[in-house]
Structure formats: C-alpha cells, structure tokens
Amino acid sequence: MTDFTYRLAQKRHLATTLPGPRSAEIAARRKSFVAAGVGSSVPVYAVDADGGVIVDADGNSLIDLGAGIAVTSVGASNPAVAAAVAEQAQRFTHTCFMVTPYEGYVRVAEELAALTPGDHEKRSVLFNSGAEAVENAIKIARLSTGRTAVVAFDHAYHGRTNLTMALTAKSMPYKAHFGPFAPEVYRMPASYPYRDESGLTGEQAAGRAITQIEKQIGADSVAAIIYEPIQGEGGFIVPAPGFLPTLVAWAKENGVLFIADEVQTGFARTGAWFASEHEGVVPDLITLAKGIAGGMPLAAVTGRADLMDSVHAGGLGGTYGGNPVACAAALATIDTMREWDLPARARQIENSVKPRLEAFAKEVGVIGEVRGRGAMLAIEIVRPGTTEPDPELTKAVAAEALSQGVIILTCGTYGNVIRLLPPLVIGDDLLDEALTVLEDAVRAHAHR
C-alpha cells in the first residue's frame, strides 16, 4: 500500500452518543430553514475530514465508508487538491468559460481524452453534476444521430432532473409524484446475476433486452442506450460477463450510440480508471463526475470527436460548467491518483475485503451475495434461507454501525444492499476496524 500521510488522527473515537448535543442543536435549526425534502442518512454534522475519517461538531471521529458517495477518493482534504483550489481562488474564481475562457478547462479536457477508454480522437464538455452530464449526453446523442428514442435499464440511476428521472428506474424517493417525465425513454431488463433466472448468461441477458428493443422501438429509432457498467444506486450490480460487450456490439451494428454512465464508477473506484475497461468496452460517450475533482463540483461528457463536434456553437455549456476552481481541483486529483496509483489501491481493497465478506456471508446466513469491483463493494441482505430482500435488517445494520462510529451507506432497488465506498486513501488498519464493526452489527441484528 502507498504510504499515505494524514493531517487528522486516523482513528475511531466516540466522545458522545450520536448525535451529540452540538449536532442535535444544528439539526433543530435545520428544521426551520432547510427544506424537508433534503434528506441526510447520518444525523451528525461534519466539521473536519481527512483520509478515512470524518470529525463531527461534537468531536466524534467516525470511520468513513461512504466517501461522500464515491467523491472523496483522494481524501476529503487532500493537500494537493486544497492547495490547487486555494491558488486558483486567489487568481479568479469565475469568468465563465463561454465568455472569457481559461486554460484549466482545456487541460482537464486533455486529461479526459488521455484517460478514458479508446484511442480515438475525443472531445469533452464540462458541467457541474452527474445529472447535468447525463442530460447533455442524451442531447448530443439525439442531435448527432437524428433519432429520439433512448434506452435505459431496470435498476438504473442517472439523476434527479426531469430527463434523468425518466432514465432512473426507482420511484421512491427519486421519481414519486414528480412527473410527467421526458418522453421517448424506454426501459429494458438489465443483467442482475443474483436475481436472474439460474444459468442466464450475460449474452442471453443482453439478447433478452435487444429483442425487446427491436420489438418495442425498432433499432433505427434508437439514438442511444445508456448503462452504468456497475449499477450504483440500484444495488452495485455487476452485470454478467458478456452482457455489456453484446449490447455494445448490437449498438454499433445498428448505428446506436452507447453511453457509459461512469459518474459513480469512474476515476479509479473499481480498480481501473473506468469500469468500462473491465470488459474492454469503449463507449461512444462517457459521463463523469463524483471522483473527478476531489469534492469540488465538476462533471463531464467525453466522447468521439465527430459526435461532440456535431453540436452547433452555443448548444452546450452553462454559466458554471468547468468552473476554474473545480478544474484546478480536478487536475490535482488526477495527478494524485496517478502518483499514488489509486486504481491499484482499489484492487488491493477488493483483494482484502471481498474474501473476508464472502467468508462472513457463510457464517451469518443473511447475506445473499457479496459483489462489486475494487473499492465499490456491496452485500445484499436477505431473509435467512431465501432470496427475499430484507430492507429492515439492512437499515438496522447501518444504524448499529453508525452508533459504533462507522458510516456506511445503503442502496438497492429493494433497499437491502449495504454499499462500501471507502476513500481510496483509507489505511488498512482503519478499514479492517470498520469491517469488524460492520460484521458485529450484522451479527447483533441478524436473528432478532
């Protein structure tokens, strides 16, 4: 493991029960001024964070297995990122790239051309959030192909804007009562090996989806198919081998663009720079955000030059897209990932954590599957002896782990998946301690 250095002590320490009095006081103020529709999974208020820990307003030091939902891969206060942000902020915080451009935007686009899958000529456009990137990828696909239909998949999550809600599969809390949604979006069955019929191969799962596309839409009406190489909010679902290559081959044969939504899977998270690489898939367009800029808001669409350049001048952009401070953070983040070889670090995390969880699953009998790649790992919680989802136990385990000072996130179409997204710079001892807390939480609630 790289010899990471930290500003804060990398330890779990509970000074109060959670939430402590200071966090409780802030939460009371929040009720009066923050919209109730904004939820928080953890009831403590952060004042500091570094490496694998978050310190709250009451002095509690919590182990972080969420990384701000796969954002702070290089740490939440990485010194190189912080220095780059400070230096750029002293020069200028904004001019708007569409008015007075600046080199940082160009440098980020150069890095994305080099890093993303494929050796073809590429272009990029920068935005603020993953949803914004997805929405613009769809715009580019529709304009460049002259087609309107877009295919999304079951268990998908692509964002909270109107179009990206249409692409997203899960109703509550993302879509319920917010419609009507953007038209010409069609949903197809995905590959979910744990829940697919026994023996269904990736190629067969792809064939099932292709048959429905051709029957319900017609290939010549489809502008793009969009897929997360590992489905995130849907449950960290790794498709069966062959599923993605088969879909991509069909798309290429029929003039359909393949959009890889790598907002959560990108930037070293899965043990490769991008999860598409695991099966040799080269997307026509790729959407990026989260881990790209060490916590600063930045997103991108990177794709084939002919597609990206097909859009008329002024057709892409936004006031804050590619903000200069966020670009500086991204350049420092990418340099750090290279210097520390964080794809390799993600593979180390998988090699230590996954076998441990698989052995634990056999012990407790309530874990239906351990899955994921790199430092994007998950356990699916089920009722003993069945494949029936157990969201109640999942919530209880997350709450118990938090009470012991470990932040874990849940997800899944059925609300029964615990996802592990540690910062890639977390130390082995701290990660080991967090897993022990998680295992004890499962044991404490598994057979109640």
Coordinates of C-alpha atoms in Angstrom, one line a residue, residues 30-399:
R30 CA -32.0 23.0 10.1
K31 CA -35.7 22.1 10.5
S32 CA -36.6 25.8 10.5
F33 CA -34.6 26.7 7.4
V34 CA -33.7 23.7 5.2
A35 CA -36.4 22.1 3.0
A36 CA -37.7 18.9 4.4
G37 CA -37.2 17.2 1.0
V38 CA -33.4 17.2 1.5
G39 CA -32.6 14.0 3.4
S40 CA -29.4 13.1 5.3
S41 CA -28.5 9.5 6.1
V42 CA -26.3 10.3 9.0
P43 CA -27.6 12.7 11.8
V44 CA -24.2 14.2 12.7
Y45 CA -22.7 17.5 11.3
A46 CA -19.2 17.4 9.9
V47 CA -16.5 19.9 10.8
D48 CA -13.4 18.2 9.6
A49 CA -12.4 15.2 7.4
D50 CA -9.2 13.6 6.2
G51 CA -8.2 10.2 4.9
G52 CA -10.7 7.7 6.2
V53 CA -12.3 9.7 9.0
I54 CA -14.9 12.4 9.4
V55 CA -15.0 14.5 12.6
D56 CA -18.3 15.9 13.7
A57 CA -19.3 19.0 15.6
D58 CA -19.1 17.1 19.0
G59 CA -15.6 15.8 18.5
N60 CA -16.6 12.3 17.4
S61 CA -14.3 10.8 14.9
L62 CA -16.1 8.4 12.5
I63 CA -14.7 5.9 10.0
D64 CA -16.0 6.9 6.6
L65 CA -17.1 4.1 4.3
G66 CA -19.1 6.4 2.0
A67 CA -16.6 8.9 0.7
G68 CA -19.4 11.4 0.0
I69 CA -20.9 8.8 -2.3
A70 CA -17.7 7.9 -4.1
V71 CA -16.5 11.5 -4.4
T72 CA -13.6 11.9 -1.9
S73 CA -11.5 9.1 -3.3
V74 CA -8.2 11.0 -2.6
G75 CA -9.5 12.1 0.8
A76 CA -11.8 15.0 1.8
S77 CA -8.9 17.4 2.4
N78 CA -6.2 16.2 0.2
P79 CA -3.3 18.7 0.5
A80 CA -2.6 18.8 -3.2
V81 CA -6.3 19.4 -4.1
A82 CA -6.6 22.0 -1.3
A83 CA -3.5 23.9 -2.4
A84 CA -4.7 23.9 -6.1
V85 CA -8.1 25.2 -5.0
A86 CA -6.5 28.0 -2.9
E87 CA -4.1 29.0 -5.6
Q88 CA -6.8 29.3 -8.2
A89 CA -9.2 31.1 -5.9
Q90 CA -6.6 33.7 -5.3
R91 CA -6.3 34.3 -9.0
F92 CA -10.0 34.2 -10.0
T93 CA -13.0 32.1 -9.0
H94 CA -15.0 32.6 -12.2
T95 CA -15.1 34.3 -15.6
C96 CA -17.5 31.8 -17.4
F97 CA -15.7 29.7 -20.0
M98 CA -18.3 30.8 -22.5
V99 CA -17.3 34.4 -22.0
T100 CA -13.6 34.5 -21.1
P101 CA -12.1 31.0 -21.4
Y102 CA -9.1 29.8 -19.4
E103 CA -6.5 27.0 -19.8
G104 CA -7.7 24.9 -16.8
Y105 CA -10.8 23.8 -18.8
V106 CA -8.6 22.8 -21.7
R107 CA -6.2 20.9 -19.5
V108 CA -9.0 18.9 -18.0
A109 CA -10.3 18.0 -21.5
E110 CA -6.8 16.9 -22.4
E111 CA -6.6 14.7 -19.4
L112 CA -10.0 13.1 -20.1
A113 CA -9.0 12.4 -23.7
A114 CA -6.0 10.5 -22.5
L115 CA -7.6 8.7 -19.6
T116 CA -11.0 7.5 -20.9
P117 CA -11.3 4.2 -22.9
G118 CA -10.4 4.1 -26.6
D119 CA -7.6 5.6 -28.6
H120 CA -9.9 7.6 -31.0
E121 CA -10.0 11.3 -31.2
K122 CA -12.1 12.8 -28.3
R123 CA -13.7 16.0 -27.2
S124 CA -15.1 17.0 -23.8
V125 CA -17.6 19.4 -22.4
L126 CA -17.6 20.2 -18.6
F127 CA -20.6 20.7 -16.4
N128 CA -21.4 20.8 -12.6
S129 CA -23.1 17.5 -11.8
G130 CA -23.6 13.9 -13.0
A131 CA -27.2 14.5 -13.9
E132 CA -26.3 17.5 -16.0
A133 CA -23.7 15.4 -17.8
V134 CA -26.2 12.6 -18.5
E135 CA -28.8 15.1 -19.8
N136 CA -26.2 16.6 -22.2
A137 CA -25.0 13.3 -23.4
I138 CA -28.6 12.5 -24.4
K139 CA -28.8 15.8 -26.2
I140 CA -25.6 15.0 -28.1
A141 CA -26.8 11.6 -29.0
R142 CA -30.1 12.8 -30.3
L143 CA -28.7 15.6 -32.4
S144 CA -25.8 13.5 -33.8
T145 CA -28.0 10.5 -34.8
G146 CA -31.1 12.4 -35.8
R147 CA -33.1 9.8 -33.6
T148 CA -35.1 10.4 -30.5
A149 CA -35.5 7.1 -28.5
V150 CA -33.3 6.4 -25.6
V151 CA -33.0 3.0 -23.9
A152 CA -32.4 2.8 -20.2
F153 CA -32.4 -0.3 -18.0
D154 CA -34.0 -1.7 -14.9
H155 CA -32.3 -0.8 -11.6
A156 CA -30.7 2.2 -13.2
Y157 CA -29.9 5.5 -11.5
H158 CA -29.0 8.5 -13.7
G159 CA -30.0 11.6 -11.7
R160 CA -32.8 13.9 -10.4
T161 CA -33.5 16.3 -13.3
N162 CA -36.7 15.7 -15.4
L163 CA -34.9 13.7 -18.1
T164 CA -32.6 11.8 -15.8
M165 CA -35.6 10.9 -13.6
A166 CA -37.1 9.4 -16.7
L167 CA -34.0 7.4 -17.1
T168 CA -33.9 6.3 -13.5
A169 CA -35.7 3.1 -12.6
K170 CA -36.5 3.6 -8.9
S171 CA -39.6 5.5 -7.9
M172 CA -39.2 6.3 -4.2
P173 CA -37.6 8.7 -3.4
Y174 CA -36.4 9.8 -6.8
K175 CA -39.4 9.9 -9.0
A176 CA -42.6 9.6 -7.0
H177 CA -45.1 12.5 -7.7
F178 CA -42.6 14.5 -9.8
G179 CA -44.0 13.6 -13.2
P180 CA -44.8 13.8 -16.1
F181 CA -41.3 12.9 -17.3
A182 CA -39.5 13.4 -20.5
P183 CA -40.8 11.3 -23.4
E184 CA -39.1 8.8 -25.7
V185 CA -37.3 6.9 -22.8
Y186 CA -37.8 3.1 -22.8
R187 CA -36.8 0.7 -20.1
M188 CA -35.4 -2.7 -20.7
P189 CA -34.4 -5.6 -18.4
A190 CA -30.8 -5.5 -17.1
S191 CA -28.4 -8.2 -16.0
Y192 CA -28.7 -8.9 -12.3
P193 CA -27.0 -12.3 -11.8
Y194 CA -28.1 -12.8 -8.3
R195 CA -31.8 -12.4 -9.2
D196 CA -31.9 -13.5 -12.9
E197 CA -33.1 -17.0 -13.7
S198 CA -30.5 -19.6 -13.0
G199 CA -28.0 -20.1 -15.7
L200 CA -28.8 -17.0 -17.7
T201 CA -25.6 -15.8 -19.3
G202 CA -24.6 -12.2 -20.0
E203 CA -25.1 -12.8 -23.7
Q204 CA -28.5 -14.2 -23.1
A205 CA -29.5 -11.3 -20.8
A206 CA -28.3 -8.9 -23.5
G207 CA -30.3 -10.8 -26.1
R208 CA -33.4 -10.5 -24.0
A209 CA -33.0 -6.8 -23.9
I210 CA -32.2 -6.5 -27.6
T211 CA -35.3 -8.5 -28.5
Q212 CA -37.5 -6.1 -26.6
I213 CA -35.7 -3.0 -28.1
E214 CA -36.3 -4.3 -31.6
K215 CA -39.9 -5.3 -30.9
Q216 CA -41.0 -2.2 -28.9
I217 CA -39.0 0.6 -30.5
G218 CA -37.1 -0.5 -33.6
A219 CA -33.3 -0.2 -33.8
D220 CA -33.5 2.6 -36.4
S221 CA -35.4 4.8 -33.9
V222 CA -32.9 4.4 -31.1
A223 CA -30.4 7.2 -30.5
A224 CA -28.6 5.7 -27.6
I225 CA -28.5 3.1 -24.9
I226 CA -27.2 4.2 -21.5
Y227 CA -25.9 1.9 -18.9
E228 CA -23.8 2.1 -15.7
P229 CA -21.1 -0.5 -16.1
I230 CA -21.7 -1.3 -12.4
Q231 CA -25.2 -0.1 -11.4
G232 CA -24.8 2.1 -8.4
E233 CA -28.0 3.1 -6.6
G234 CA -29.7 0.0 -8.0
G235 CA -27.5 -2.1 -5.8
F236 CA -23.9 -2.2 -7.0
I237 CA -25.0 -4.8 -9.6
V238 CA -22.2 -6.1 -11.7
P239 CA -23.6 -7.4 -15.0
A240 CA -22.9 -11.0 -16.0
P241 CA -19.8 -11.3 -18.2
G242 CA -20.7 -10.7 -21.9
F243 CA -23.7 -8.6 -21.2
L244 CA -22.1 -5.2 -21.9
P245 CA -20.0 -6.3 -24.9
T246 CA -23.1 -7.9 -26.5
L247 CA -25.1 -4.8 -26.1
V248 CA -22.3 -2.6 -27.4
A249 CA -21.8 -4.8 -30.4
W250 CA -25.5 -4.6 -31.3
A251 CA -25.5 -0.9 -30.8
K252 CA -22.5 -0.5 -33.2
E253 CA -24.1 -2.6 -35.8
N254 CA -27.3 -0.6 -35.7
G255 CA -26.0 3.0 -35.5
V256 CA -27.0 3.3 -31.9
L257 CA -24.6 5.1 -29.5
F258 CA -23.5 3.5 -26.3
I259 CA -23.3 6.0 -23.3
A260 CA -21.5 4.7 -20.3
D261 CA -22.6 6.4 -17.2
E262 CA -19.4 6.3 -15.1
V263 CA -20.4 9.0 -12.7
Q264 CA -20.0 6.7 -9.7
T265 CA -17.7 4.0 -11.2
G266 CA -15.1 6.4 -12.7
F267 CA -11.7 7.6 -11.6
A268 CA -10.0 4.5 -10.1
R269 CA -13.0 3.4 -8.0
T270 CA -13.4 -0.1 -9.4
G271 CA -9.7 -1.0 -9.8
A272 CA -9.4 0.5 -13.3
W273 CA -9.6 4.1 -14.3
F274 CA -13.1 3.4 -15.6
A275 CA -15.3 0.4 -15.1
S276 CA -15.9 0.0 -18.9
E277 CA -12.3 -1.2 -19.1
H278 CA -13.1 -4.4 -17.2
E279 CA -14.8 -5.9 -20.3
G280 CA -12.9 -4.0 -22.9
V281 CA -15.9 -1.8 -23.7
V282 CA -15.2 1.5 -25.5
P283 CA -18.2 3.9 -25.1
D284 CA -19.2 6.4 -27.8
L285 CA -19.9 8.9 -24.9
I286 CA -19.0 8.6 -21.3
T287 CA -20.5 10.7 -18.4
L288 CA -18.2 11.6 -15.5
A289 CA -18.5 13.4 -12.1
K290 CA -18.1 12.5 -8.4
G291 CA -14.5 11.4 -8.0
I292 CA -13.2 13.7 -10.8
A293 CA -12.4 16.7 -8.6
G294 CA -11.7 15.6 -5.0
G295 CA -15.0 17.0 -3.8
M296 CA -15.4 20.1 -5.9
P297 CA -18.5 20.2 -8.2
L298 CA -17.4 19.1 -11.7
A299 CA -18.8 16.8 -14.4
A300 CA -18.0 16.0 -18.0
V301 CA -19.2 14.3 -21.1
T302 CA -16.3 12.9 -23.1
G303 CA -16.8 11.2 -26.4
R304 CA -16.0 10.7 -30.0
A305 CA -14.9 13.9 -31.7
D306 CA -17.4 13.6 -34.6
L307 CA -20.3 13.3 -32.1
M308 CA -19.2 16.0 -29.8
D309 CA -18.4 18.4 -32.7
S310 CA -21.8 17.8 -34.3
V311 CA -23.5 20.2 -31.9
H312 CA -23.8 23.8 -33.1
A313 CA -21.9 26.5 -31.3
G314 CA -23.7 27.6 -28.1
G315 CA -25.7 24.3 -28.0
L316 CA -23.6 23.0 -25.0
G317 CA -22.5 24.9 -21.9
G318 CA -23.7 26.6 -18.7
T319 CA -22.7 29.5 -16.6
Y320 CA -20.7 27.5 -14.1
G321 CA -19.7 24.5 -16.2
G322 CA -16.0 23.8 -15.9
N323 CA -15.5 26.4 -13.1
P324 CA -11.8 27.3 -12.9
V325 CA -11.5 26.3 -9.2
A326 CA -13.1 23.0 -9.9
C327 CA -10.8 22.4 -12.9
A328 CA -7.8 23.1 -10.7
A329 CA -9.1 20.6 -8.2
A330 CA -9.6 18.0 -10.9
L331 CA -6.1 18.4 -12.3
A332 CA -4.7 17.9 -8.8
T333 CA -7.0 15.0 -8.1
I334 CA -5.9 13.2 -11.3
D335 CA -2.2 13.9 -10.6
T336 CA -2.7 12.4 -7.1
M337 CA -4.5 9.3 -8.5
R338 CA -1.6 8.7 -10.9
E339 CA 1.1 9.4 -8.3
W340 CA -0.4 7.1 -5.8
D341 CA -1.7 4.5 -8.4
L342 CA -5.1 4.5 -6.9
P343 CA -6.5 2.0 -9.3
A344 CA -4.1 -0.4 -7.8
R345 CA -5.1 0.6 -4.3
A346 CA -8.7 -0.1 -5.2
R347 CA -7.7 -3.6 -6.3
Q348 CA -5.9 -4.0 -3.0
I349 CA -9.0 -3.1 -1.1
E350 CA -11.1 -5.6 -3.2
N351 CA -8.5 -8.4 -2.6
S352 CA -8.6 -7.9 1.2
V353 CA -12.3 -7.0 1.7
K354 CA -14.2 -9.2 -0.7
P355 CA -12.8 -12.6 0.6
R356 CA -13.5 -11.5 4.1
L357 CA -17.1 -10.6 3.4
E358 CA -17.6 -13.9 1.4
A359 CA -16.4 -15.9 4.4
F360 CA -18.6 -13.8 6.7
A361 CA -21.6 -14.4 4.5
K362 CA -21.3 -18.1 5.0
E363 CA -21.3 -17.6 8.7
V364 CA -24.3 -15.4 9.2
G365 CA -26.8 -16.7 6.6
V366 CA -28.4 -13.4 5.8
I367 CA -26.1 -12.2 3.0
G368 CA -27.3 -13.4 -0.3
E369 CA -24.4 -12.1 -2.3
V370 CA -21.1 -10.3 -2.0
R371 CA -20.3 -8.3 -5.1
G372 CA -18.6 -5.4 -6.7
R373 CA -15.2 -4.4 -8.0
G374 CA -12.3 -2.5 -6.5
A375 CA -13.4 -0.3 -3.7
M376 CA -17.1 -0.4 -4.9
L377 CA -18.3 -3.4 -3.0
A378 CA -21.6 -4.5 -1.5
I379 CA -23.5 -7.1 0.4
E380 CA -27.1 -7.9 -0.4
I381 CA -29.1 -8.6 2.8
V382 CA -31.9 -11.3 2.6
R383 CA -34.1 -13.2 4.9
P384 CA -32.4 -16.5 6.1
G385 CA -32.7 -19.3 3.7
T386 CA -34.3 -17.2 1.0
T387 CA -33.5 -14.6 -1.6
E388 CA -36.2 -12.3 -0.2
P389 CA -34.9 -8.8 0.4
D390 CA -34.7 -7.6 4.0
P391 CA -34.6 -3.8 4.0
E392 CA -35.5 -3.7 7.7
L393 CA -32.4 -5.6 8.7
T394 CA -30.3 -3.5 6.3
K395 CA -31.5 -0.3 8.0
A396 CA -30.8 -1.8 11.4
V397 CA -27.3 -2.8 10.5
A398 CA -26.5 0.7 9.1
A399 CA -27.9 2.3 12.2

